[in-house]
Tab-separated table of C-alpha atoms in Angstrom:
chain	number	residue	atom	x	y	z
F	1	MET	CA	-110.217	224.327	279.910
F	2	SER	CA	-113.390	226.288	280.681
F	3	PRO	CA	-116.309	226.254	278.237
F	4	GLU	CA	-115.699	229.946	277.543
F	5	LEU	CA	-112.068	229.313	276.556
F	6	LEU	CA	-113.098	226.432	274.332
F	7	ILE	CA	-115.737	228.605	272.661
F	8	ASP	CA	-113.139	231.363	272.193
F	9	LYS	CA	-110.836	228.855	270.487
F	10	TYR	CA	-113.420	228.070	267.793
F	11	TYR	CA	-115.152	231.477	267.787
F	12	PRO	CA	-112.205	233.883	268.215
F	13	GLU	CA	-113.875	236.971	266.724
F	14	PRO	CA	-116.652	238.931	268.434
F	15	ASN	CA	-119.364	238.730	265.775
F	16	GLU	CA	-123.069	237.943	265.296
F	17	LEU	CA	-122.541	234.175	265.261
F	18	LYS	CA	-120.624	234.199	268.546
F	19	HIS	CA	-123.294	236.465	270.072
F	20	ILE	CA	-126.028	234.046	268.979
F	21	LEU	CA	-124.120	231.022	270.289
F	22	LEU	CA	-123.350	232.597	273.672
F	23	THR	CA	-126.834	234.058	274.190
F	24	HIS	CA	-128.545	230.794	273.276
F	25	SER	CA	-126.139	228.665	275.320
F	26	HIS	CA	-126.519	230.871	278.415
F	27	SER	CA	-130.318	230.640	278.120
F	28	VAL	CA	-130.149	226.846	277.890
F	29	ALA	CA	-127.673	226.609	280.781
F	30	ASP	CA	-129.789	228.902	282.974
F	31	LYS	CA	-132.997	226.946	282.318
F	32	ALA	CA	-131.306	223.585	282.880
F	33	LEU	CA	-129.776	224.827	286.143
F	34	GLN	CA	-133.114	226.261	287.324
F	35	MET	CA	-134.752	222.876	286.751
F	36	ALA	CA	-131.848	221.103	288.473
F	37	GLU	CA	-132.231	223.393	291.511
F	38	LYS	CA	-135.943	222.593	291.603
F	39	HIS	CA	-135.187	218.862	291.778
F	40	PRO	CA	-132.465	218.217	294.381
F	41	GLU	CA	-133.733	214.635	294.660
F	42	LEU	CA	-132.228	213.954	291.217
F	43	LYS	CA	-128.718	214.783	292.515
F	44	LEU	CA	-127.673	216.357	289.218
F	45	ASP	CA	-124.116	217.541	288.563
F	46	LYS	CA	-124.736	221.280	288.182
F	47	GLU	CA	-121.171	222.159	287.233
F	48	PHE	CA	-121.295	219.627	284.399
F	49	ILE	CA	-124.739	220.892	283.339
F	50	TYR	CA	-123.413	224.450	283.038
F	51	GLU	CA	-120.296	223.432	281.104
F	52	ALA	CA	-122.047	221.031	278.739
F	53	ALA	CA	-124.964	223.405	278.120
F	54	MET	CA	-122.490	226.111	277.156
F	55	LEU	CA	-120.799	223.734	274.689
F	56	HIS	CA	-123.801	221.844	273.285
F	57	ASP	CA	-123.952	223.905	270.048
F	58	ILE	CA	-120.229	224.558	269.538
F	59	GLY	CA	-120.343	222.812	266.135
F	60	ILE	CA	-122.818	225.173	264.464
F	61	PHE	CA	-120.093	227.158	262.662
F	62	LEU	CA	-119.337	224.064	260.559
F	63	THR	CA	-122.876	224.018	259.139
F	64	ASP	CA	-124.763	225.943	256.503
F	65	ALA	CA	-127.393	228.089	258.253
F	66	ASP	CA	-127.227	231.586	256.796
F	67	SER	CA	-129.987	232.962	259.042
F	68	ILE	CA	-127.697	232.525	262.067
F	69	TYR	CA	-124.436	233.428	260.279
F	70	CYS	CA	-123.206	229.856	259.867
F	71	PHE	CA	-121.432	229.419	256.554
F	72	GLY	CA	-119.995	225.914	256.783
F	73	ASP	CA	-120.578	223.137	254.270
F	74	LYS	CA	-122.619	220.594	256.287
F	75	PRO	CA	-126.397	220.453	256.857
F	76	TYR	CA	-127.441	222.059	260.153
F	77	ILE	CA	-128.613	218.728	261.598
F	78	CYS	CA	-124.928	217.712	261.660
F	79	HIS	CA	-123.938	220.376	264.210
F	80	GLY	CA	-124.353	218.024	267.160
F	81	TYR	CA	-121.998	215.271	266.089
F	82	LEU	CA	-119.559	217.802	264.555
F	83	GLY	CA	-119.429	219.676	267.857
F	84	ALA	CA	-119.025	216.376	269.683
F	85	ASP	CA	-115.982	215.589	267.539
F	86	LEU	CA	-114.419	218.959	268.465
F	87	VAL	CA	-115.161	218.631	272.183
F	88	ARG	CA	-114.031	214.996	272.291
F	89	ALA	CA	-110.723	215.975	270.622
F	90	GLU	CA	-110.266	218.613	273.354
F	91	GLY	CA	-110.480	215.893	276.010
F	92	PHE	CA	-114.098	216.208	277.176
F	93	PRO	CA	-115.834	212.946	276.189
F	94	GLN	CA	-118.846	213.385	278.525
F	95	HIS	CA	-119.495	216.924	277.274
F	96	ALA	CA	-119.207	215.593	273.716
F	97	LEU	CA	-122.096	213.205	274.382
F	98	VAL	CA	-124.343	216.180	275.180
F	99	CYS	CA	-123.360	217.831	271.884
F	100	GLU	CA	-124.069	214.648	269.970
F	101	ARG	CA	-127.328	213.712	271.668
F	102	HIS	CA	-129.234	217.011	271.970
F	103	THR	CA	-130.653	217.328	268.425
F	104	GLY	CA	-134.432	217.161	268.491
F	105	ALA	CA	-135.211	215.125	271.583
F	106	GLY	CA	-132.360	212.862	270.542
F	107	LEU	CA	-132.047	210.892	267.322
F	108	SER	CA	-132.464	207.143	267.483
F	109	LEU	CA	-130.559	204.926	265.087
F	110	ASP	CA	-133.896	203.744	263.651
F	111	ARG	CA	-134.929	207.349	262.956
F	112	ILE	CA	-131.551	208.235	261.446
F	113	ILE	CA	-131.819	205.299	259.026
F	114	ALA	CA	-135.550	205.705	258.274
F	115	ASP	CA	-135.153	209.420	257.480
F	116	ASN	CA	-131.777	208.933	255.765
F	117	LEU	CA	-130.274	211.658	257.948
F	118	PRO	CA	-126.739	212.808	257.065
F	119	VAL	CA	-125.309	211.865	260.460
F	120	PRO	CA	-123.356	208.816	261.676
F	121	HIS	CA	-125.414	205.658	262.084
F	122	ARG	CA	-125.460	205.297	265.859
F	123	GLU	CA	-127.817	206.000	268.759
F	124	MET	CA	-127.841	209.724	269.555
F	125	VAL	CA	-130.464	209.846	272.299
F	126	PRO	CA	-129.683	211.508	275.665
F	127	VAL	CA	-128.913	208.889	278.309
F	128	SER	CA	-127.803	210.503	281.596
F	129	LEU	CA	-130.171	212.822	283.458
F	130	GLU	CA	-127.730	215.682	282.803
F	131	GLU	CA	-127.836	214.986	279.053
F	132	GLN	CA	-131.620	214.824	279.203
F	133	ILE	CA	-132.108	218.063	281.141
F	134	ILE	CA	-129.833	220.005	278.761
F	135	CYS	CA	-131.569	218.564	275.705
F	136	PHE	CA	-134.925	219.436	277.262
F	137	ALA	CA	-133.885	222.997	278.183
F	138	ASP	CA	-132.595	223.514	274.639
F	139	LYS	CA	-136.080	222.924	273.215
F	140	PHE	CA	-137.282	226.169	274.823
F	141	TYR	CA	-134.861	228.454	272.940
F	142	SER	CA	-134.381	229.223	269.287
F	143	LYS	CA	-131.278	230.811	267.809
F	144	THR	CA	-133.435	233.076	265.645
F	145	HIS	CA	-135.560	234.528	268.491
F	146	LEU	CA	-132.958	234.871	271.235
F	147	ASP	CA	-135.094	237.005	273.527
F	148	LYS	CA	-138.052	234.628	273.775
F	149	GLU	CA	-138.559	231.437	275.737
F	150	LYS	CA	-140.981	229.070	274.027
F	151	THR	CA	-143.995	227.726	275.856
F	152	VAL	CA	-144.197	223.989	276.506
F	153	GLU	CA	-146.737	223.759	273.671
F	154	LYS	CA	-144.478	225.557	271.164
F	155	ALA	CA	-141.420	223.572	272.236
F	156	ARG	CA	-143.389	220.358	271.796
F	157	LYS	CA	-144.665	221.477	268.380
F	158	SER	CA	-141.096	222.122	267.185
F	159	LEU	CA	-140.329	218.441	267.850
F	160	GLU	CA	-143.155	216.998	265.759
F	161	ARG	CA	-140.919	216.568	262.700
F	162	TYR	CA	-138.659	214.239	264.701
F	163	GLY	CA	-141.427	211.681	265.263
F	164	GLU	CA	-143.505	210.198	268.042
F	165	ALA	CA	-140.604	208.799	270.089
F	166	GLY	CA	-139.135	212.288	270.498
F	167	LEU	CA	-142.501	213.679	271.577
F	168	GLN	CA	-142.829	210.903	274.143
F	169	ARG	CA	-139.358	211.711	275.512
F	170	PHE	CA	-140.291	215.405	275.697
F	171	ASP	CA	-143.533	214.604	277.560
F	172	ARG	CA	-141.597	212.403	280.026
F	173	TRP	CA	-139.120	215.269	280.572
F	174	CYS	CA	-142.018	217.628	281.297
F	175	GLU	CA	-143.099	215.301	284.106
F	176	LEU	CA	-139.555	214.777	285.378
F	177	PHE	CA	-138.067	218.286	285.216
F	178	LEU	CA	-140.885	220.855	285.356
């Protein structure tokens, strides 16, 4: 099943939320693919990058984020693992890992426990280069300002609340992918 068909399954109506999801996901996919093209030495799977980038936020409709038309009952930080559950159930376990591991610059088990985050207690940090490049590309786009790409400085600033380890991952990704 293509990412578009999977999105249509969970977002069947053309509405503001679907527009936000598709616009944001296309921006993330395009940026990740541009970086992948720039680094052929990394031998990244571009088809997977496109598909997983399109699906990385599929779980947002299950969360409570009125400003982006999400009226679910879970905190927004849960959208990654909730989306992973959906995508995994559809038979795409590798794509599900991208959903689960893209929040912030990834959420370590230590951070999840220390901050008492309402997510499963497991490591949720991007592992493969494809997971990392999608997570990194995602940091440059907000769902509330769809038409603007953030600068490296603004993207980095948005990660400060996730702690020093996330900032270090982001800085490493700047060196690796830009």
